Amino acid sequence: MEDFISKKTAQKTGIPDLVEVLRKQLSSSELSSLLLEVYQRKSEDLHAAALLQQYRQNIYVQPADTDMIEVLEKELQLLRFLRQQQYEPVELSPVAQFGSCAAVGTVNQKKIITAVRHTEVLADATNSLALHIADMKQRGIGAAGERLRYCTVHRHVRAMQLPPGKGYTPHFKIACMVAAGKDTGNFEFERTTCAEQLQHIYTLLQTLFGIQTIYFKIQPRSGYPNGRALMHSLMDHLSSHLPYKIIADETPAENNYYKGIQFKTVIQAGEHEIEIADGGLVDWTRQLLGNNKERCFISGIGLSLLMKLFNA
């Protein structure tokens, strides 16, 4: 795709390797200013009739197909519950810092709606919460060694091919939890944080949506010291602390997003089983702060999909 875009741009402008020229010769601020000027001039050429036609064709700007009041009521109940569990709610900006997903994770920037002014449309609230936590830690906010817990509900927008099946849209609401702390040995952070987030997800699914059939899959992931020992320690801890069905899935598809372990929450919706939430360990705060002792555990619940399945 890059070669096609570069060749087409060079053909139209008569400037070979224009993409590379812009990338290497202009600073981020200069490129942002240039794009702002280009879009300003393009907006001057846009007429009302064309605007309406583009609106109809653009899947990213269409309203959500969920009941707004019902969603907001569920959001409020969810956030109040998580605050009682020491997960402090945060209302994030609609845009994230440019590179929030790509710089610390394995997400291709083409799956993100990139904006100007060094921003991108928020595509993963857990990245933004982790960035917020790292900034707080670096500025010395909070007690030393304190485990930081934050949550949010946010509408995400992702520029990617939608999976088959009813209910999937390019923008949707996800409820998120992010906890960060330091490694204290014996996988203490990993075990206790995973257990608490699974507990919260189970309670929310049962109390807010009346879902009775819920179980969890724990999957090993690469990129973590003593990953096999972590998996065994985590399964032992979960089986002794949580009274739910929890299975070890040793043959998951390749995934470099999580490090060490990932979990998936499976529910029964009619005749089908659906993965409605997932999470796991990530190395984002370790990368952001340059400290191998940093630990971060995230999770996300598909709130929009739940509303479609259980509030129709």
mmCIF file of C-alpha atoms in Angstrom:
data_model
loop_
_atom_site.group_PDB
_atom_site.id
_atom_site.type_symbol
_atom_site.label_atom_id
_atom_site.label_comp_id
_atom_site.label_asym_id
_atom_site.label_seq_id
_atom_site.Cartn_x
_atom_site.Cartn_y
_atom_site.Cartn_z
ATOM 1 C CA MET A 1 0.000 0.000 0.000
ATOM 2 C CA GLU A 2 2.841 2.407 0.839
ATOM 3 C CA ASP A 3 4.428 1.897 -2.593
ATOM 4 C CA PHE A 4 1.078 2.487 -4.308
ATOM 5 C CA ILE A 5 0.455 5.727 -2.404
ATOM 6 C CA SER A 6 4.001 6.968 -2.976
ATOM 7 C CA LYS A 7 3.907 6.215 -6.703
ATOM 8 C CA LYS A 8 0.477 7.777 -7.149
ATOM 9 C CA THR A 9 1.479 10.898 -5.235
ATOM 10 C CA ALA A 10 4.725 11.220 -7.174
ATOM 11 C CA GLN A 11 2.848 10.813 -10.455
ATOM 12 C CA LYS A 12 0.308 13.508 -9.601
ATOM 13 C CA THR A 13 2.724 16.034 -8.094
ATOM 14 C CA GLY A 14 5.828 15.353 -10.121
ATOM 15 C CA ILE A 15 7.804 15.063 -6.868
ATOM 16 C CA PRO A 16 9.510 11.682 -6.432
ATOM 17 C CA ASP A 17 9.247 10.146 -2.941
ATOM 18 C CA LEU A 18 7.054 12.989 -1.653
ATOM 19 C CA VAL A 19 5.953 10.886 1.328
ATOM 20 C CA GLU A 20 9.558 10.325 2.399
ATOM 21 C CA VAL A 21 10.417 13.976 1.803
ATOM 22 C CA LEU A 22 7.594 15.083 4.102
ATOM 23 C CA ARG A 23 8.522 12.494 6.725
ATOM 24 C CA LYS A 24 12.236 13.291 6.840
ATOM 25 C CA GLN A 25 12.503 16.953 5.893
ATOM 26 C CA LEU A 26 9.646 18.388 7.994
ATOM 27 C CA SER A 27 9.378 18.336 11.763
ATOM 28 C CA SER A 28 6.129 17.105 13.300
ATOM 29 C CA SER A 29 5.070 20.705 13.972
ATOM 30 C CA GLU A 30 5.839 21.775 10.401
ATOM 31 C CA LEU A 31 3.971 18.811 8.936
ATOM 32 C CA SER A 32 0.988 19.508 11.197
ATOM 33 C CA SER A 33 0.927 23.156 10.128
ATOM 34 C CA LEU A 34 1.142 22.176 6.470
ATOM 35 C CA LEU A 35 -1.754 19.715 6.774
ATOM 36 C CA LEU A 36 -3.849 22.269 8.645
ATOM 37 C CA GLU A 37 -3.364 24.721 5.793
ATOM 38 C CA VAL A 38 -4.219 22.087 3.175
ATOM 39 C CA TYR A 39 -7.423 21.093 4.960
ATOM 40 C CA GLN A 40 -8.339 24.745 5.517
ATOM 41 C CA ARG A 41 -8.158 25.355 1.779
ATOM 42 C CA LYS A 42 -10.027 22.142 0.986
ATOM 43 C CA SER A 43 -12.811 23.156 3.383
ATOM 44 C CA GLU A 44 -13.225 26.398 1.422
ATOM 45 C CA ASP A 45 -13.994 24.336 -1.691
ATOM 46 C CA LEU A 46 -16.587 22.163 0.072
ATOM 47 C CA HIS A 47 -20.269 22.878 -0.620
ATOM 48 C CA ALA A 48 -23.307 21.836 1.401
ATOM 49 C CA ALA A 49 -24.550 19.265 -1.114
ATOM 50 C CA ALA A 50 -21.163 17.551 -1.208
ATOM 51 C CA LEU A 51 -21.009 17.615 2.586
ATOM 52 C CA LEU A 52 -24.302 15.747 2.854
ATOM 53 C CA GLN A 53 -23.200 13.175 0.280
ATOM 54 C CA GLN A 54 -19.910 12.574 2.096
ATOM 55 C CA TYR A 55 -21.738 12.255 5.414
ATOM 56 C CA ARG A 56 -23.933 9.484 4.006
ATOM 57 C CA GLN A 57 -20.898 7.599 2.729
ATOM 58 C CA ASN A 58 -18.696 7.954 5.810
ATOM 59 C CA ILE A 59 -19.254 5.080 8.267
ATOM 60 C CA TYR A 60 -17.164 6.770 10.956
ATOM 61 C CA VAL A 61 -19.550 9.703 11.478
ATOM 62 C CA GLN A 62 -22.898 7.896 11.635
ATOM 63 C CA PRO A 63 -24.717 7.973 15.007
ATOM 64 C CA ALA A 64 -24.611 4.926 17.258
ATOM 65 C CA ASP A 65 -27.511 2.487 17.022
ATOM 66 C CA THR A 66 -27.972 2.105 20.784
ATOM 67 C CA ASP A 67 -30.397 3.795 23.179
ATOM 68 C CA MET A 68 -28.436 6.791 24.477
ATOM 69 C CA ILE A 69 -30.262 7.070 27.797
ATOM 70 C CA GLU A 70 -29.975 3.344 28.507
ATOM 71 C CA VAL A 71 -26.250 3.425 27.748
ATOM 72 C CA LEU A 72 -25.646 6.445 29.961
ATOM 73 C CA GLU A 73 -27.550 4.855 32.836
ATOM 74 C CA LYS A 74 -25.449 1.699 32.544
ATOM 75 C CA GLU A 75 -22.266 3.790 32.349
ATOM 76 C CA LEU A 76 -23.141 5.580 35.563
ATOM 77 C CA GLN A 77 -23.885 2.348 37.425
ATOM 78 C CA LEU A 78 -20.705 0.772 36.123
ATOM 79 C CA LEU A 79 -18.458 3.702 37.056
ATOM 80 C CA ARG A 80 -20.004 4.026 40.504
ATOM 81 C CA PHE A 81 -19.363 0.347 41.149
ATOM 82 C CA LEU A 82 -15.743 0.536 39.988
ATOM 83 C CA ARG A 83 -15.108 3.631 42.088
ATOM 84 C CA GLN A 84 -16.259 1.645 45.118
ATOM 85 C CA GLN A 85 -13.568 -0.903 44.186
ATOM 86 C CA GLN A 86 -10.841 1.814 44.200
ATOM 87 C CA TYR A 87 -10.811 2.276 40.409
ATOM 88 C CA GLU A 88 -11.024 6.048 40.005
ATOM 89 C CA PRO A 89 -13.119 7.173 37.002
ATOM 90 C CA VAL A 90 -11.394 9.466 34.490
ATOM 91 C CA GLU A 91 -13.087 11.305 31.629
ATOM 92 C CA LEU A 92 -10.587 11.206 28.793
ATOM 93 C CA SER A 93 -10.238 13.604 25.897
ATOM 94 C CA PRO A 94 -11.862 12.558 22.581
ATOM 95 C CA VAL A 95 -8.366 12.611 21.079
ATOM 96 C CA ALA A 96 -5.181 10.918 22.206
ATOM 97 C CA GLN A 97 -1.545 11.859 21.838
ATOM 98 C CA PHE A 98 -0.306 10.864 18.383
ATOM 99 C CA GLY A 99 1.283 7.400 18.535
ATOM 100 C CA SER A 100 -0.470 6.389 21.768
ATOM 101 C CA CYS A 101 -1.271 2.961 20.333
ATOM 102 C CA ALA A 102 1.613 2.433 17.911
ATOM 103 C CA ALA A 103 4.536 3.693 19.982
ATOM 104 C CA VAL A 104 4.196 1.290 22.922
ATOM 105 C CA GLY A 105 2.107 -1.492 21.395
ATOM 106 C CA THR A 106 1.968 -3.442 18.167
ATOM 107 C CA VAL A 107 -0.932 -1.528 16.599
ATOM 108 C CA ASN A 108 -0.475 -0.339 13.026
ATOM 109 C CA GLN A 109 -1.092 3.410 12.775
ATOM 110 C CA LYS A 110 -3.290 2.756 9.736
ATOM 111 C CA LYS A 111 -5.901 1.287 12.088
ATOM 112 C CA ILE A 112 -6.056 4.656 13.858
ATOM 113 C CA ILE A 113 -7.743 7.823 12.564
ATOM 114 C CA THR A 114 -4.752 10.145 12.644
ATOM 115 C CA ALA A 115 -5.495 13.835 13.166
ATOM 116 C CA VAL A 116 -3.353 16.977 13.162
ATOM 117 C CA ARG A 117 -1.921 18.958 16.101
ATOM 118 C CA HIS A 118 -0.002 15.799 17.146
ATOM 119 C CA THR A 119 -3.207 13.890 17.945
ATOM 120 C CA GLU A 120 -5.251 10.892 16.861
ATOM 121 C CA VAL A 121 -8.884 9.992 17.444
ATOM 122 C CA LEU A 122 -8.963 7.860 20.569
ATOM 123 C CA ALA A 123 -8.916 4.194 19.571
ATOM 124 C CA ASP A 124 -7.916 2.552 22.866
ATOM 125 C CA ALA A 125 -8.703 4.192 26.193
ATOM 126 C CA THR A 126 -6.384 1.834 28.069
ATOM 127 C CA ASN A 127 -3.406 3.346 26.219
ATOM 128 C CA SER A 128 -4.468 6.838 27.249
ATOM 129 C CA LEU A 129 -5.005 5.777 30.868
ATOM 130 C CA ALA A 130 -1.570 4.133 30.929
ATOM 131 C CA LEU A 131 -0.018 7.319 29.513
ATOM 132 C CA HIS A 132 -1.820 9.336 32.203
ATOM 133 C CA ILE A 133 -0.520 6.993 34.912
ATOM 134 C CA ALA A 134 3.044 7.147 33.575
ATOM 135 C CA ASP A 135 2.905 10.946 33.567
ATOM 136 C CA MET A 136 1.694 10.962 37.179
ATOM 137 C CA LYS A 137 4.419 8.566 38.252
ATOM 138 C CA GLN A 138 7.139 10.560 36.530
ATOM 139 C CA ARG A 139 5.945 13.759 38.207
ATOM 140 C CA GLY A 140 5.909 12.044 41.596
ATOM 141 C CA ILE A 141 2.148 12.252 42.122
ATOM 142 C CA GLY A 142 0.952 9.604 44.577
ATOM 143 C CA ALA A 143 2.715 7.685 47.312
ATOM 144 C CA ALA A 144 5.823 5.699 46.414
ATOM 145 C CA GLY A 145 4.923 2.101 45.651
ATOM 146 C CA GLU A 146 1.201 2.897 45.526
ATOM 147 C CA ARG A 147 -0.864 0.823 43.110
ATOM 148 C CA LEU A 148 -2.742 3.200 40.818
ATOM 149 C CA ARG A 149 -6.170 2.165 39.550
ATOM 150 C CA TYR A 150 -8.258 4.051 36.984
ATOM 151 C CA CYS A 151 -11.342 3.306 34.911
ATOM 152 C CA THR A 152 -13.364 4.963 32.182
ATOM 153 C CA VAL A 153 -16.102 4.442 29.640
ATOM 154 C CA HIS A 154 -15.217 5.879 26.273
ATOM 155 C CA ARG A 155 -16.413 5.766 22.692
ATOM 156 C CA HIS A 156 -13.623 4.291 20.585
ATOM 157 C CA VAL A 157 -13.144 4.766 16.845
ATOM 158 C CA ARG A 158 -11.042 2.353 14.838
ATOM 159 C CA ALA A 159 -10.202 2.493 11.136
ATOM 160 C CA MET A 160 -10.208 -1.213 10.434
ATOM 161 C CA GLN A 161 -12.184 -3.869 8.648
ATOM 162 C CA LEU A 162 -15.141 -4.866 10.769
ATOM 163 C CA PRO A 163 -15.405 -8.507 11.857
ATOM 164 C CA PRO A 164 -18.372 -10.442 10.481
ATOM 165 C CA GLY A 165 -21.440 -10.596 12.648
ATOM 166 C CA LYS A 166 -24.294 -8.434 13.810
ATOM 167 C CA GLY A 167 -23.611 -5.548 16.134
ATOM 168 C CA TYR A 168 -20.115 -4.451 15.058
ATOM 169 C CA THR A 169 -19.626 -0.783 14.129
ATOM 170 C CA PRO A 170 -16.541 1.415 13.564
ATOM 171 C CA HIS A 171 -17.218 3.332 16.787
ATOM 172 C CA PHE A 172 -18.404 1.780 20.032
ATOM 173 C CA LYS A 173 -18.218 2.190 23.798
ATOM 174 C CA ILE A 174 -15.853 0.178 25.931
ATOM 175 C CA ALA A 175 -15.577 0.165 29.721
ATOM 176 C CA CYS A 176 -11.923 -0.013 30.737
ATOM 177 C CA MET A 177 -9.823 -0.673 33.819
ATOM 178 C CA VAL A 178 -6.091 0.002 34.127
ATOM 179 C CA ALA A 179 -3.973 -0.761 37.188
ATOM 180 C CA ALA A 180 -0.262 -0.044 37.515
ATOM 181 C CA GLY A 181 2.301 -0.749 40.202
ATOM 182 C CA LYS A 182 5.754 -2.140 40.871
ATOM 183 C CA ASP A 183 7.010 -5.715 40.782
ATOM 184 C CA THR A 184 7.343 -6.899 44.392
ATOM 185 C CA GLY A 185 8.234 -10.517 43.656
ATOM 186 C CA ASN A 186 6.317 -13.800 43.518
ATOM 187 C CA PHE A 187 4.024 -12.402 40.766
ATOM 188 C CA GLU A 188 2.068 -10.598 43.485
ATOM 189 C CA PHE A 189 0.952 -7.692 41.297
ATOM 190 C CA GLU A 190 0.043 -9.938 38.382
ATOM 191 C CA ARG A 191 -1.974 -12.420 40.435
ATOM 192 C CA THR A 192 -3.910 -10.009 42.636
ATOM 193 C CA THR A 193 -4.665 -7.494 39.885
ATOM 194 C CA CYS A 194 -5.890 -10.146 37.470
ATOM 195 C CA ALA A 195 -8.116 -11.653 40.173
ATOM 196 C CA GLU A 196 -9.646 -8.310 41.125
ATOM 197 C CA GLN A 197 -10.401 -7.305 37.538
ATOM 198 C CA LEU A 198 -11.975 -10.677 36.746
ATOM 199 C CA GLN A 199 -14.082 -10.320 39.892
ATOM 200 C CA HIS A 200 -15.262 -6.852 38.863
ATOM 201 C CA ILE A 201 -16.095 -7.948 35.320
ATOM 202 C CA TYR A 202 -18.074 -10.958 36.580
ATOM 203 C CA THR A 203 -20.042 -8.819 39.036
ATOM 204 C CA LEU A 204 -20.835 -6.150 36.428
ATOM 205 C CA LEU A 205 -22.000 -8.656 33.829
ATOM 206 C CA GLN A 206 -24.200 -10.430 36.348
ATOM 207 C CA THR A 207 -25.696 -7.427 38.140
ATOM 208 C CA LEU A 208 -26.054 -4.916 35.281
ATOM 209 C CA PHE A 209 -27.036 -7.289 32.492
ATOM 210 C CA GLY A 210 -28.355 -10.372 34.295
ATOM 211 C CA ILE A 211 -25.913 -12.685 32.539
ATOM 212 C CA GLN A 212 -25.616 -16.022 34.308
ATOM 213 C CA THR A 213 -23.308 -18.052 32.073
ATOM 214 C CA ILE A 214 -19.871 -16.468 32.369
ATOM 215 C CA TYR A 215 -16.423 -18.029 32.306
ATOM 216 C CA PHE A 216 -12.830 -16.941 31.749
ATOM 217 C CA LYS A 217 -10.022 -18.199 29.534
ATOM 218 C CA ILE A 218 -6.426 -17.544 30.580
ATOM 219 C CA GLN A 219 -3.965 -17.592 27.704
ATOM 220 C CA PRO A 220 -0.138 -17.540 27.829
ATOM 221 C CA ARG A 221 1.654 -14.821 25.897
ATOM 222 C CA SER A 222 5.284 -14.288 24.991
ATOM 223 C CA GLY A 223 7.555 -11.406 25.975
ATOM 224 C CA TYR A 224 7.509 -11.865 29.747
ATOM 225 C CA PRO A 225 10.205 -13.200 32.094
ATOM 226 C CA ASN A 226 9.360 -16.653 33.474
ATOM 227 C CA GLY A 227 6.145 -16.752 31.493
ATOM 228 C CA ARG A 228 5.469 -20.420 32.190
ATOM 229 C CA ALA A 229 5.911 -19.925 35.947
ATOM 230 C CA LEU A 230 3.621 -16.880 35.769
ATOM 231 C CA MET A 231 0.893 -18.927 34.064
ATOM 232 C CA HIS A 232 1.012 -21.690 36.698
ATOM 233 C CA SER A 233 1.139 -19.231 39.596
ATOM 234 C CA LEU A 234 -1.773 -17.233 38.200
ATOM 235 C CA MET A 235 -3.979 -20.295 37.623
ATOM 236 C CA ASP A 236 -3.300 -21.534 41.159
ATOM 237 C CA HIS A 237 -4.181 -18.132 42.600
ATOM 238 C CA LEU A 238 -7.364 -17.708 40.550
ATOM 239 C CA SER A 239 -8.647 -21.218 41.278
ATOM 240 C CA SER A 240 -8.220 -20.670 45.033
ATOM 241 C CA HIS A 241 -9.658 -17.125 45.147
ATOM 242 C CA LEU A 242 -12.444 -16.995 42.553
ATOM 243 C CA PRO A 243 -15.436 -19.392 42.505
ATOM 244 C CA TYR A 244 -15.910 -19.150 38.736
ATOM 245 C CA LYS A 245 -15.129 -21.367 35.806
ATOM 246 C CA ILE A 246 -11.595 -20.463 34.716
ATOM 247 C CA ILE A 247 -9.789 -22.523 32.094
ATOM 248 C CA ALA A 248 -6.234 -22.433 30.802
ATOM 249 C CA ASP A 249 -6.258 -22.021 27.024
ATOM 250 C CA GLU A 250 -2.782 -23.126 25.957
ATOM 251 C CA THR A 251 -3.336 -22.810 22.201
ATOM 252 C CA PRO A 252 -4.420 -19.209 21.511
ATOM 253 C CA ALA A 253 -3.725 -17.392 18.258
ATOM 254 C CA GLU A 254 -0.548 -15.321 18.101
ATOM 255 C CA ASN A 255 -0.883 -11.970 19.873
ATOM 256 C CA ASN A 256 1.954 -9.556 20.678
ATOM 257 C CA TYR A 257 -0.292 -6.941 22.294
ATOM 258 C CA TYR A 258 -0.218 -8.593 25.720
ATOM 259 C CA LYS A 259 2.857 -9.790 27.602
ATOM 260 C CA GLY A 260 2.889 -12.931 29.723
ATOM 261 C CA ILE A 261 -0.825 -13.596 29.977
ATOM 262 C CA GLN A 262 -4.135 -12.544 28.454
ATOM 263 C CA PHE A 263 -7.634 -13.331 29.632
ATOM 264 C CA LYS A 264 -10.919 -13.448 27.750
ATOM 265 C CA THR A 265 -14.397 -13.314 29.245
ATOM 266 C CA VAL A 266 -16.936 -15.567 27.537
ATOM 267 C CA ILE A 267 -20.695 -15.218 27.968
ATOM 268 C CA GLN A 268 -23.738 -17.051 26.674
ATOM 269 C CA ALA A 269 -25.913 -14.877 24.424
ATOM 270 C CA GLY A 270 -28.833 -16.909 23.116
ATOM 271 C CA GLU A 271 -27.402 -19.967 21.402
ATOM 272 C CA HIS A 272 -23.938 -18.493 20.987
ATOM 273 C CA GLU A 273 -20.888 -17.955 23.144
ATOM 274 C CA ILE A 274 -19.372 -14.496 22.763
ATOM 275 C CA GLU A 275 -16.075 -13.053 23.982
ATOM 276 C CA ILE A 276 -17.332 -9.843 25.578
ATOM 277 C CA ALA A 277 -14.272 -8.688 27.544
ATOM 278 C CA ASP A 278 -10.552 -9.215 27.514
ATOM 279 C CA GLY A 279 -7.407 -7.959 29.171
ATOM 280 C CA GLY A 280 -3.998 -8.871 30.437
ATOM 281 C CA LEU A 281 -0.507 -7.670 31.196
ATOM 282 C CA VAL A 282 1.099 -5.002 29.012
ATOM 283 C CA ASP A 283 4.544 -3.396 29.162
ATOM 284 C CA TRP A 284 3.451 0.159 28.391
ATOM 285 C CA THR A 285 4.361 1.816 31.707
ATOM 286 C CA ARG A 286 7.677 -0.048 31.677
ATOM 287 C CA GLN A 287 8.440 1.403 28.245
ATOM 288 C CA LEU A 288 7.150 4.890 29.053
ATOM 289 C CA LEU A 289 9.104 5.163 32.306
ATOM 290 C CA GLY A 290 12.139 3.087 31.309
ATOM 291 C CA ASN A 291 11.813 0.954 34.433
ATOM 292 C CA ASN A 292 11.722 -2.843 34.232
ATOM 293 C CA LYS A 293 10.015 -3.004 37.638
ATOM 294 C CA GLU A 294 6.871 -1.310 36.334
ATOM 295 C CA ARG A 295 3.796 -3.500 35.895
ATOM 296 C CA CYS A 296 0.510 -2.687 34.142
ATOM 297 C CA PHE A 297 -2.687 -4.710 33.822
ATOM 298 C CA ILE A 298 -5.605 -3.663 31.609
ATOM 299 C CA SER A 299 -9.078 -4.855 30.693
ATOM 300 C CA GLY A 300 -11.942 -3.773 28.477
ATOM 301 C CA ILE A 301 -15.639 -4.689 28.331
ATOM 302 C CA GLY A 302 -17.671 -4.327 25.134
ATOM 303 C CA LEU A 303 -20.408 -2.088 26.525
ATOM 304 C CA SER A 304 -22.060 -1.191 23.205
ATOM 305 C CA LEU A 305 -22.282 -4.834 22.193
ATOM 306 C CA LEU A 306 -23.725 -5.762 25.585
ATOM 307 C CA MET A 307 -26.404 -3.100 25.183
ATOM 308 C CA LYS A 308 -27.392 -4.521 21.809
ATOM 309 C CA LEU A 309 -27.478 -8.091 23.052
ATOM 310 C CA PHE A 310 -29.218 -7.635 26.395
ATOM 311 C CA ASN A 311 -31.122 -4.331 26.244
ATOM 312 C CA ALA A 312 -32.955 -4.757 22.962
#
